[in-house]
Coordinates of C-alpha atoms in Angstrom, one line a residue:
X3 CA 29.6 -5.6 40.9
X4 CA 30.8 -7.5 43.9
X5 CA 34.5 -7.5 44.7
X6 CA 35.9 -10.9 44.0
X7 CA 39.6 -10.6 44.8
X8 CA 41.6 -9.6 47.9
X9 CA 39.8 -7.1 50.0
X10 CA 37.1 -8.0 52.5
X11 CA 36.0 -5.0 54.6
X12 CA 35.1 -7.3 57.3
X13 CA 38.6 -8.8 57.6
X14 CA 40.9 -6.3 55.9
X15 CA 42.8 -5.6 59.0
X16 CA 43.0 -9.1 60.2
X17 CA 46.3 -9.2 58.9
X18 CA 48.3 -12.2 59.6
X19 CA 45.6 -13.9 61.4
X20 CA 43.5 -15.0 58.4
X21 CA 46.5 -17.0 57.3
X22 CA 46.2 -19.3 60.2
X23 CA 42.7 -20.4 59.5
X24 CA 44.3 -22.8 57.0
X25 CA 44.5 -25.3 59.8
X26 CA 40.8 -25.2 60.4
X27 CA 39.2 -25.3 57.0
X28 CA 41.3 -26.5 54.1
X29 CA 40.0 -27.7 50.8
X30 CA 41.5 -29.9 48.1
X31 CA 42.2 -28.3 44.7
X32 CA 45.4 -28.8 42.8
X33 CA 46.7 -25.8 40.8
X34 CA 49.0 -26.7 37.9
X35 CA 52.2 -24.8 37.8
X36 CA 53.6 -23.0 34.7
X37 CA 55.7 -25.0 32.3
X38 CA 58.4 -22.7 31.0
X39 CA 61.4 -23.2 28.8
X40 CA 60.6 -26.7 28.0
X41 CA 62.1 -27.0 24.6
X42 CA 64.1 -30.2 23.9
X43 CA 62.8 -31.5 27.2
X44 CA 63.6 -34.9 28.6
X45 CA 61.2 -36.6 31.0
X46 CA 62.0 -37.1 34.6
X47 CA 62.5 -40.9 34.3
X48 CA 65.4 -40.2 31.8
X49 CA 66.9 -37.8 34.3
X50 CA 66.6 -40.2 37.3
X51 CA 68.4 -43.0 35.4
X52 CA 71.4 -40.8 34.7
X53 CA 74.3 -40.7 37.1
X54 CA 72.2 -41.8 39.9
X55 CA 75.1 -43.6 41.6
X56 CA 77.7 -41.0 40.8
X57 CA 79.9 -39.2 43.3
X58 CA 79.3 -35.5 43.6
X59 CA 82.2 -34.0 41.7
X60 CA 82.6 -31.3 44.3
X61 CA 82.6 -33.6 47.3
X62 CA 85.6 -32.8 49.5
X63 CA 87.0 -36.4 49.1
X64 CA 86.8 -36.1 45.3
X65 CA 88.3 -32.6 45.3
X66 CA 91.4 -34.1 47.1
X67 CA 91.6 -36.8 44.5
X68 CA 91.4 -34.2 41.7
X69 CA 94.2 -32.1 43.4
X70 CA 96.3 -35.2 43.6
X71 CA 95.8 -36.0 39.9
X72 CA 96.8 -32.4 39.1
X73 CA 99.9 -32.9 41.4
X74 CA 98.9 -29.9 43.5
X75 CA 99.0 -29.4 47.3
X76 CA 95.8 -30.6 49.1
X77 CA 95.1 -27.1 50.3
X78 CA 91.5 -25.8 50.5
X79 CA 90.0 -22.4 51.3
X80 CA 88.0 -23.0 54.4
X81 CA 85.5 -20.2 53.4
X82 CA 84.5 -22.3 50.3
X83 CA 83.7 -25.5 52.2
X84 CA 80.0 -26.3 52.5
X85 CA 77.9 -28.7 54.6
X86 CA 75.0 -30.6 53.1
X87 CA 72.4 -31.8 55.6
X88 CA 68.8 -33.0 55.7
X89 CA 66.5 -32.6 58.7
X90 CA 62.9 -32.8 59.9
X91 CA 61.2 -29.4 59.3
X92 CA 59.0 -29.9 62.3
X93 CA 62.1 -29.1 64.5
X94 CA 62.5 -25.6 63.1
X95 CA 61.5 -23.0 65.6
X96 CA 61.6 -19.2 65.5
X97 CA 65.2 -18.7 66.5
X98 CA 66.5 -21.2 64.0
X99 CA 64.3 -19.7 61.3
X100 CA 65.7 -16.2 62.0
X101 CA 69.2 -17.5 61.4
X102 CA 68.3 -19.3 58.2
X103 CA 66.5 -16.2 56.9
X104 CA 69.5 -14.0 57.7
X105 CA 71.9 -16.1 55.6
X106 CA 71.6 -15.0 52.0
X107 CA 74.0 -17.6 50.6
X108 CA 72.5 -20.8 51.8
X109 CA 70.1 -23.0 49.8
X110 CA 67.3 -24.9 51.4
X111 CA 64.8 -27.1 49.4
X112 CA 62.3 -29.9 50.0
X113 CA 64.2 -32.2 47.6
X114 CA 67.8 -33.5 47.7
X115 CA 69.2 -30.9 45.3
X116 CA 72.8 -32.1 45.6
X117 CA 71.8 -35.7 44.6
X118 CA 73.5 -36.6 41.3
X119 CA 70.3 -38.2 40.0
X120 CA 69.2 -34.6 39.4
X121 CA 72.2 -33.8 37.1
X122 CA 72.0 -35.3 33.7
X123 CA 75.1 -36.8 32.1
X124 CA 77.4 -34.5 30.2
X125 CA 76.6 -36.3 27.0
X126 CA 73.3 -34.4 26.8
X127 CA 74.8 -31.5 25.0
X128 CA 71.9 -29.3 23.8
X129 CA 69.1 -30.2 26.2
X130 CA 66.8 -28.4 28.4
X131 CA 65.4 -30.8 30.9
X132 CA 62.1 -30.6 32.8
X133 CA 62.4 -32.4 36.1
X134 CA 59.6 -33.8 38.2
X135 CA 60.9 -32.4 41.5
X136 CA 57.9 -33.7 43.3
X137 CA 59.1 -37.4 43.0
X138 CA 62.2 -36.6 45.0
X139 CA 60.3 -35.1 48.0
X140 CA 60.3 -37.2 51.1
X141 CA 59.1 -34.8 53.8
X142 CA 62.6 -33.7 54.8
X143 CA 64.3 -30.5 54.1
X144 CA 67.7 -30.3 52.5
X145 CA 70.2 -27.5 53.1
X146 CA 73.7 -26.5 51.9
X147 CA 75.5 -23.7 53.6
X148 CA 79.0 -22.4 54.3
X149 CA 80.6 -24.6 57.1
X150 CA 81.5 -23.1 60.4
X151 CA 78.9 -20.4 60.2
X152 CA 76.0 -19.4 62.5
X153 CA 73.9 -21.8 60.4
X154 CA 76.2 -24.6 61.4
X155 CA 75.4 -24.0 65.1
X156 CA 71.7 -23.8 64.4
X157 CA 71.6 -27.0 62.4
X158 CA 73.5 -28.6 65.2
X159 CA 70.6 -28.1 67.6
X160 CA 68.3 -30.3 65.5
X161 CA 68.0 -33.9 66.6
X162 CA 67.1 -35.1 63.2
X163 CA 69.9 -33.3 61.3
X164 CA 71.9 -35.8 59.2
X165 CA 75.0 -34.8 57.4
X166 CA 74.9 -36.1 53.8
X167 CA 78.1 -34.6 52.4
X168 CA 80.8 -32.0 52.6
X169 CA 81.3 -30.0 49.4
X170 CA 83.9 -27.6 48.1
X171 CA 83.3 -24.8 45.6
X172 CA 86.5 -24.2 43.6
X173 CA 87.5 -20.7 42.7
X174 CA 85.9 -19.5 39.5
X175 CA 89.3 -19.0 37.9
X176 CA 90.5 -22.5 38.9
X177 CA 89.3 -24.1 35.6
X178 CA 91.6 -27.1 35.8
X179 CA 90.3 -28.2 39.2
X180 CA 86.7 -27.8 38.2
X181 CA 87.2 -30.0 35.1
X182 CA 89.4 -32.6 36.9
X183 CA 86.8 -32.9 39.6
X184 CA 84.3 -34.0 36.9
X185 CA 86.8 -36.6 35.5
X186 CA 87.8 -37.9 39.0
X187 CA 84.2 -38.5 40.0
X188 CA 83.4 -40.4 36.8
X189 CA 80.8 -37.8 35.8
X190 CA 82.6 -37.5 32.5
X191 CA 84.8 -40.1 30.8
X192 CA 87.5 -37.9 29.3
X193 CA 91.1 -39.0 29.9
X194 CA 92.3 -35.7 31.2
X195 CA 91.6 -31.9 31.3
X196 CA 93.0 -31.3 27.9
X197 CA 90.8 -34.0 26.3
X198 CA 87.7 -32.5 28.0
X199 CA 88.5 -29.1 26.7
X200 CA 88.9 -30.3 23.2
X201 CA 85.6 -32.2 23.3
X202 CA 83.6 -29.4 24.8
X203 CA 85.4 -26.4 23.4
X204 CA 82.2 -24.8 22.1
X205 CA 80.4 -25.1 25.5
X206 CA 83.1 -24.3 28.1
X207 CA 82.8 -21.7 30.8
X208 CA 79.3 -20.5 29.9
X209 CA 77.5 -18.0 32.1
X210 CA 73.7 -18.4 32.2
X211 CA 72.0 -15.1 31.3
X212 CA 68.5 -14.0 30.3
X213 CA 65.4 -12.3 31.5
X214 CA 62.7 -13.0 34.1
X215 CA 59.2 -11.8 33.4
X216 CA 55.5 -12.4 34.1
X217 CA 52.5 -12.2 31.8
X218 CA 50.4 -9.2 32.6
X219 CA 46.8 -10.2 32.3
X220 CA 45.7 -6.6 31.6
X221 CA 47.9 -5.9 28.6
X222 CA 48.7 -9.5 27.4
X223 CA 52.4 -8.5 27.4
X224 CA 55.2 -9.7 29.6
X225 CA 56.5 -7.4 32.3
X226 CA 60.0 -7.7 33.7
X227 CA 60.5 -8.8 37.3
X228 CA 63.0 -6.5 39.0
X229 CA 65.2 -7.6 41.9
X230 CA 64.1 -11.3 41.9
X231 CA 66.9 -13.7 42.9
X232 CA 67.9 -16.1 40.1
X233 CA 69.8 -19.1 41.5
X234 CA 71.8 -21.9 40.0
X235 CA 73.3 -25.0 41.5
X236 CA 76.9 -26.2 40.9
X237 CA 76.1 -29.8 41.8
X238 CA 74.1 -28.4 44.7
X239 CA 76.3 -25.5 45.6
X240 CA 74.3 -22.3 45.2
X241 CA 75.4 -19.4 42.9
X242 CA 72.9 -16.6 42.5
X243 CA 72.3 -13.0 41.4
X244 CA 69.4 -10.6 41.2
X245 CA 67.7 -9.2 38.1
X246 CA 68.2 -5.6 37.3
X247 CA 65.2 -3.2 36.9
X248 CA 64.6 -4.6 33.4
X249 CA 64.5 -8.2 34.6
X250 CA 67.9 -9.1 33.1
X251 CA 70.3 -11.4 34.9
X252 CA 73.7 -12.9 34.4
X253 CA 74.9 -15.7 36.8
X254 CA 78.4 -15.0 38.3
X255 CA 79.8 -18.5 37.5
X256 CA 81.1 -20.1 34.4
X257 CA 79.7 -23.6 33.8
X258 CA 81.2 -26.5 31.9
X259 CA 78.3 -28.8 32.4
X260 CA 74.6 -28.2 33.2
X261 CA 72.8 -26.7 36.2
X262 CA 69.4 -26.4 37.7
X263 CA 68.0 -22.9 37.5
X264 CA 65.3 -21.3 39.6
X265 CA 64.0 -18.1 41.2
X266 CA 63.4 -16.8 44.7
X267 CA 61.1 -13.9 45.4
X268 CA 63.5 -12.3 47.9
X269 CA 65.7 -9.2 48.0
X270 CA 66.8 -6.5 50.3
X271 CA 63.4 -4.8 50.1
X272 CA 61.0 -7.7 50.5
X273 CA 60.8 -11.4 51.3
X274 CA 57.7 -13.2 50.0
X275 CA 56.6 -16.1 52.2
X276 CA 54.0 -18.5 50.7
X277 CA 51.0 -20.0 52.4
X278 CA 49.6 -22.5 49.9
X279 CA 46.4 -24.1 51.0
X280 CA 45.8 -25.9 47.7
X281 CA 47.2 -29.3 46.7
X282 CA 46.5 -33.0 46.3
X283 CA 44.5 -33.6 49.5
X284 CA 44.3 -31.5 52.6
X285 CA 47.3 -29.3 53.3
X286 CA 48.7 -30.2 56.7
X287 CA 50.5 -28.0 59.1
X288 CA 53.6 -29.9 58.2
X289 CA 53.3 -29.0 54.5
X290 CA 52.5 -25.3 55.4
X291 CA 55.7 -25.3 57.5
X292 CA 57.8 -26.7 54.7
X293 CA 56.5 -24.2 52.2
X294 CA 57.1 -21.3 54.7
X295 CA 60.7 -22.4 55.5
X296 CA 61.7 -22.9 51.9
X297 CA 60.1 -19.6 50.9
X298 CA 59.0 -18.4 47.5
X299 CA 61.4 -20.5 45.4
X300 CA 60.6 -22.0 42.0
X301 CA 62.7 -24.6 40.2
X302 CA 62.5 -24.3 36.5
X303 CA 64.6 -27.2 35.3
X304 CA 68.1 -28.3 34.2
X305 CA 70.0 -26.5 31.4
X306 CA 73.2 -27.8 29.7
X307 CA 76.2 -25.6 29.3
X308 CA 75.7 -25.6 25.6
X309 CA 72.1 -24.4 26.1
X310 CA 73.7 -21.4 28.0
X311 CA 75.0 -20.0 24.7
X312 CA 71.5 -18.6 24.2
X313 CA 69.5 -16.6 26.7
X314 CA 67.5 -18.5 29.2
X315 CA 64.3 -16.5 29.7
X316 CA 62.2 -17.5 32.6
X317 CA 58.5 -16.5 32.3
X318 CA 55.6 -16.9 34.7
X319 CA 52.8 -17.2 32.1
X320 CA 49.8 -18.6 33.9
X321 CA 47.8 -17.7 37.0
X322 CA 49.9 -19.3 39.7
X323 CA 51.4 -18.5 43.0
X324 CA 54.8 -18.1 41.4
X325 CA 53.4 -15.3 39.2
X326 CA 51.8 -13.8 42.3
X327 CA 55.3 -13.7 43.9
X328 CA 56.7 -12.0 40.8
X329 CA 53.9 -9.4 40.8
X330 CA 54.5 -8.6 44.5
X331 CA 58.2 -7.9 43.8
X332 CA 57.2 -5.8 40.8
X333 CA 54.8 -3.8 43.0
X334 CA 57.5 -3.2 45.6
X335 CA 59.9 -2.0 43.0
X336 CA 57.5 0.4 41.5
X337 CA 56.3 1.6 44.9
X338 CA 59.8 2.6 45.7
X339 CA 60.3 4.3 42.4
X340 CA 57.1 6.2 42.7
X341 CA 57.8 7.2 46.4
X342 CA 61.1 8.6 45.3
X343 CA 59.4 10.6 42.5
X344 CA 56.9 11.9 45.1
X345 CA 59.7 12.7 47.6
X346 CA 58.0 10.7 50.4
X347 CA 59.2 7.7 52.4
X348 CA 59.1 4.4 50.7
X349 CA 58.1 1.4 52.7
X350 CA 60.9 0.1 55.0
X351 CA 63.5 -2.3 53.7
X352 CA 63.2 -6.0 54.7
X353 CA 59.4 -6.3 54.4
X354 CA 58.0 -9.7 55.2
X355 CA 55.1 -10.3 52.9
X356 CA 52.8 -13.3 53.5
X357 CA 51.3 -14.5 50.2
X358 CA 48.3 -16.8 50.8
X359 CA 47.3 -18.9 47.7
X360 CA 43.8 -20.0 48.4
X361 CA 40.4 -21.3 47.1
X362 CA 38.9 -17.9 47.9
X363 CA 40.0 -14.3 48.0
X364 CA 40.3 -12.5 51.2
X365 CA 42.1 -10.0 53.4
X366 CA 45.1 -7.8 52.6
X367 CA 46.7 -6.0 55.5
X368 CA 49.7 -4.1 56.7
X369 CA 50.3 -5.0 60.4
X370 CA 54.1 -4.1 60.2
X371 CA 54.8 -6.6 62.9
X372 CA 58.3 -7.3 61.5
X373 CA 59.2 -3.7 62.1
X374 CA 57.5 -3.1 65.5
X375 CA 60.0 -3.4 68.2
X376 CA 57.6 -3.4 71.2
X377 CA 57.1 -7.1 71.8
X378 CA 55.7 -8.0 68.4
X379 CA 55.9 -11.7 69.0
X380 CA 53.7 -11.4 72.1
X381 CA 51.2 -9.3 70.0
X382 CA 51.2 -12.1 67.4
X383 CA 50.5 -14.8 69.9
X384 CA 47.8 -12.7 71.6
X385 CA 46.1 -12.2 68.3
X386 CA 46.0 -15.9 67.6
X387 CA 44.5 -16.6 71.0
X388 CA 41.9 -13.9 70.5
X389 CA 40.8 -14.5 67.0
X390 CA 41.1 -18.2 66.4
X391 CA 40.6 -21.4 68.2
X392 CA 42.7 -21.1 71.3
X393 CA 43.6 -24.8 70.9
X394 CA 45.8 -23.8 68.0
X395 CA 48.5 -22.7 70.5
X396 CA 48.2 -26.0 72.3
X397 CA 47.8 -28.3 69.3
X398 CA 50.4 -26.7 66.9
X399 CA 52.8 -24.9 69.2
X400 CA 55.8 -25.5 66.9
X401 CA 54.1 -24.2 63.8
X402 CA 53.0 -21.0 65.7
X403 CA 56.5 -20.6 67.2
X404 CA 58.2 -21.2 63.8
X405 CA 56.2 -18.6 61.8
X406 CA 56.7 -16.0 64.6
X407 CA 60.4 -16.1 63.5
X408 CA 59.4 -14.0 60.5
X409 CA 56.5 -11.8 61.5
X410 CA 54.4 -10.3 58.7
X411 CA 54.5 -6.7 57.6
X412 CA 52.1 -7.2 54.8
X413 CA 49.6 -10.0 54.1
X414 CA 47.6 -10.7 51.0
X415 CA 45.3 -13.6 50.1
X416 CA 44.6 -14.5 46.5
X417 CA 42.2 -16.9 44.9
X418 CA 43.6 -19.7 42.7
X419 CA 40.8 -18.9 40.3
X420 CA 41.8 -15.9 38.1
X421 CA 39.3 -13.1 37.9
X422 CA 38.7 -10.8 34.9
X423 CA 40.5 -7.9 36.6
X424 CA 43.2 -9.9 38.4
X425 CA 46.2 -7.9 37.3
X426 CA 44.6 -4.5 38.1
X427 CA 43.3 -5.8 41.5
X428 CA 46.6 -7.1 42.8
X429 CA 48.6 -4.0 41.8
X430 CA 46.0 -1.7 43.3
X431 CA 45.9 -3.6 46.5
X432 CA 49.7 -3.9 46.8
X433 CA 50.1 -0.2 46.2
X434 CA 47.5 0.4 48.9
X435 CA 49.3 -1.8 51.4
X436 CA 52.7 -0.4 50.5
X437 CA 51.1 3.1 51.0
X438 CA 50.3 2.0 54.6
X439 CA 53.9 0.8 55.1
X440 CA 55.2 4.2 53.8
X441 CA 52.9 6.0 56.3
X442 CA 54.2 3.7 59.1
X443 CA 57.6 5.4 58.7
X444 CA 56.0 8.8 59.0
X445 CA 53.8 8.2 62.1
X446 CA 55.8 5.6 64.0
X447 CA 55.2 2.3 65.7
X448 CA 53.2 3.5 68.8
X449 CA 50.7 5.1 66.4
X450 CA 50.5 1.8 64.4
X451 CA 50.0 -0.3 67.5
X452 CA 47.0 1.9 68.5
X453 CA 45.5 1.4 65.0
X454 CA 45.9 -2.4 65.2
X455 CA 44.6 -2.6 68.7
X456 CA 41.5 -0.6 67.8
X457 CA 40.8 -2.7 64.7
X458 CA 41.1 -5.9 66.8
X459 CA 38.7 -4.4 69.3
X460 CA 36.2 -3.6 66.6
X461 CA 36.4 -7.2 65.5
X462 CA 36.0 -8.7 68.9
X463 CA 33.0 -6.5 69.8
X464 CA 31.4 -7.3 66.4
X465 CA 31.1 -3.7 65.4
X466 CA 28.1 -3.3 63.1
X467 CA 30.3 -1.3 60.7
X468 CA 33.0 -3.9 60.4
X469 CA 36.6 -3.8 61.6
X470 CA 37.2 -0.1 60.6
X471 CA 34.4 0.8 63.0
X472 CA 31.6 3.4 62.6
X473 CA 33.7 6.5 63.0
X474 CA 32.9 6.9 66.7
X475 CA 35.2 4.5 68.5
X476 CA 38.5 5.2 70.2
X477 CA 41.3 6.0 67.7
X478 CA 38.7 6.0 64.9
X479 CA 40.4 9.2 63.5
X480 CA 43.7 7.4 63.1
X481 CA 42.0 4.6 61.2
X482 CA 40.3 7.2 59.1
X483 CA 43.4 9.1 58.0
X484 CA 45.4 5.9 57.6
X485 CA 42.9 4.2 55.3
X486 CA 42.1 7.3 53.4
X487 CA 45.8 8.0 52.6
X488 CA 46.5 4.4 51.7
X489 CA 43.6 4.3 49.3
X490 CA 44.5 7.6 47.7
X491 CA 48.2 6.8 47.3
X492 CA 47.5 3.2 46.2
X493 CA 45.2 4.4 43.4
X494 CA 47.5 7.2 42.4
X495 CA 50.5 4.8 42.1
X496 CA 48.3 2.2 40.3
X497 CA 47.2 4.9 37.9
X498 CA 50.9 5.8 37.3
X499 CA 51.8 2.1 36.8
X500 CA 48.8 1.2 34.6
X501 CA 47.2 4.4 33.1
X502 CA 44.6 2.3 31.3
X503 CA 43.9 0.3 34.4
X504 CA 40.6 -0.2 36.3
X505 CA 40.3 0.6 40.0
X506 CA 38.0 -1.2 42.3
X507 CA 35.9 1.4 44.2
X508 CA 33.2 1.4 46.8
X509 CA 30.3 3.7 45.9
X510 CA 28.4 5.8 48.4
X511 CA 25.5 3.5 47.9
X512 CA 27.6 0.7 49.4
X513 CA 28.0 -1.2 46.1
X514 CA 31.3 -1.8 44.5
X515 CA 32.4 -1.4 40.9
X516 CA 35.3 -0.8 38.6
X517 CA 36.1 2.7 37.4
X518 CA 38.8 3.9 34.9
X519 CA 41.3 6.5 35.9
X520 CA 41.2 9.4 36.6
X521 CA 37.5 9.0 37.4
X522 CA 38.3 6.5 40.1
X523 CA 40.2 9.3 41.9
X524 CA 38.1 12.3 40.9
X525 CA 34.6 11.1 41.0
X526 CA 34.6 8.4 43.7
X527 CA 35.5 10.1 47.0
X528 CA 34.6 7.3 49.4
X529 CA 36.7 4.3 50.4
X530 CA 34.6 2.7 53.1
X531 CA 31.6 3.2 55.4
X532 CA 30.8 6.8 54.2
X533 CA 33.4 8.3 56.6
X534 CA 36.7 7.3 55.1
X535 CA 37.2 9.7 52.2
X536 CA 40.0 9.8 49.6
X537 CA 38.6 12.5 47.3
X538 CA 40.0 15.4 49.4
X539 CA 43.6 14.4 48.7
X540 CA 43.1 14.2 44.9
X541 CA 41.2 17.6 44.9
X542 CA 44.1 19.3 46.6
X543 CA 46.7 18.1 44.1
X544 CA 44.8 18.1 40.8
X545 CA 44.8 20.9 38.4
X546 CA 41.0 21.2 37.9
X547 CA 38.8 23.9 39.3
X548 CA 35.4 22.3 40.0
X549 CA 32.6 24.4 41.4
X550 CA 33.7 23.7 45.0
X551 CA 37.4 22.9 44.4
X552 CA 39.4 26.1 44.5
X553 CA 42.6 24.5 45.9
X554 CA 44.9 22.7 43.5
X555 CA 48.4 22.0 42.4
X556 CA 49.8 21.0 45.7
X557 CA 52.1 17.9 45.7
X558 CA 51.9 14.5 47.2
X559 CA 54.8 15.6 49.4
X560 CA 52.8 18.6 50.6
X561 CA 50.1 16.2 51.7
X562 CA 52.3 13.5 53.2
X563 CA 54.4 15.7 55.4
X564 CA 51.3 16.8 57.5
X565 CA 51.1 13.3 59.0
X566 CA 52.9 13.1 62.3
X567 CA 52.7 10.8 65.4
X568 CA 50.2 13.4 66.7
X569 CA 47.8 13.2 63.8
X570 CA 44.8 11.8 65.7
X571 CA 42.2 12.7 63.1
X572 CA 41.6 14.8 60.0
X573 CA 41.3 18.0 62.0
X574 CA 44.9 17.5 63.2
X575 CA 45.9 16.9 59.6
X576 CA 44.1 19.9 58.3
X577 CA 45.6 22.2 61.0
X578 CA 49.1 21.0 60.3
X579 CA 48.5 21.6 56.6
X580 CA 47.5 25.2 57.3
X581 CA 50.5 25.7 59.7
X582 CA 52.9 24.3 57.1
X583 CA 51.4 26.3 54.3
X584 CA 50.1 29.6 55.8
X585 CA 49.4 31.0 52.4
X586 CA 46.7 28.5 51.7
X587 CA 43.1 29.9 51.5
X588 CA 41.7 28.4 54.6
X589 CA 38.1 29.2 53.6
X590 CA 38.5 27.3 50.4
X591 CA 40.0 24.4 52.3
X592 CA 37.2 24.4 54.8
X593 CA 34.6 24.6 52.1
X594 CA 36.2 21.8 50.1
X595 CA 36.2 19.6 53.2
X596 CA 32.6 20.5 54.2
X597 CA 31.4 19.7 50.7
X598 CA 33.2 16.4 50.8
X599 CA 31.0 15.7 53.8
X600 CA 33.9 15.1 56.2
X601 CA 33.0 17.6 58.9
X602 CA 31.2 20.8 59.6
X603 CA 32.9 24.2 59.8
X604 CA 33.9 23.7 63.5
X605 CA 35.8 20.6 62.4
X606 CA 33.6 18.1 64.3
X607 CA 33.2 14.8 62.6

């Protein structure tokens, strides 16, 4: 059976670079998004006709009017003042993007999310509203952020930046000001705060809560999405939280009227960045830029405060890039949990993961450029020049510059056509790539640069064995131990995550197929090219005594700690294993490795 999702042995390493071929060959194919929580839904025309000319209740000018009506001093907390701008995304370059990415409190979207036409009138008491956000998009980006911050200075460098409003977020305890702002703006028609409270007594100060999950194709059940950001908008002002390990959330704000609710696949451990090359017509560089700057956000719809009395559960049901983002975060969460169980390094925090949604499957890779300190941006630009049309740097310099502001640590490309083993595939591949990222912390960046450089060289010289090489090139041993470990730990963690899962394997014949666990670990020793073996690791930790396997019951930690910046090949790894565990039967270890067809008794490959 041919592999239909993710991994191409020809391109596996080519990392970040495969993502840029979008600009060369893009096809048209529109993928419908999930429709979730659509009960009692209004159509977008109804929404657009409501309050379209209203003043934003939390506009500074209206807040002052509300304070005057309440006979209070016109004093505002400067830390709760926000600016609302729109700008041309083509002006965003790497340094500005870095500032935007570092601010966890701002909100940036490709529709005017503080426009009152997006906020249905308060008379819609019980409704959940599905909004056609596409109709509001005009090619600009819209941003709200705390005034007088580093973002303020960055936005000030953009020639196209246009200030649309200045907003104020009242203290959560200042209930009277919140309500009076609604009245003063004309958003509601109550005579005063007391009248509003009497009318809406059953729906006052409600905190949205619920669960975020995705449908697991393998089991047919929903899996929780841990650590995904859930955001709401208080007339454009962002209030957010992250789900717990069970996918549960509770927004830290009490609403008296409705809000737009959405998710963002970003947390302290990983930021998922989308590259969507599908859509109505050819995706342009401009659209790719917009998607990348906004990030992995999804807007679900508008929910009234009365609807908030019940849980608002957000589920990614169908095959979509939004579900892909959720699965990536789930994989990161479980990788960290499994690494802790195994007492090995988890992948570094702040991973940047490029998620390419495409007509076809392709490469997954772990370049770790976001964590390499030795001139990673120059490496990135050199790779583009070497692998792709050199004119890309000349024709789209802003795009190349912009994405270099968030260099990829992991990349994955997924087909918009769901395969029969999609859920198994994506988790196995993500655990494999996260296994690489874990090993990066053990061996260091110089080691990693040498691996990347050799893989690039293999590609440029058109190695007959693909980008891993044939096992004879410079630094082949580092590629060998790195890929062998990632495949072993990736399958091991996938087995732990989904005991009834199927693993994609490459047979010694060169064909590929799916095997159940534990056979995929025990009986399929090869990963690639007949010289990258994973079976040795499993034989050392398993409890079975096969005819040639007299070593067993070591731990994953025992294997992992033998990797060092000086592990140039499997001979080095074996020697460190023996040094670290002098009681091991060296003859049994040698025999096991020989019978695995790795090397002869003198440790020559």
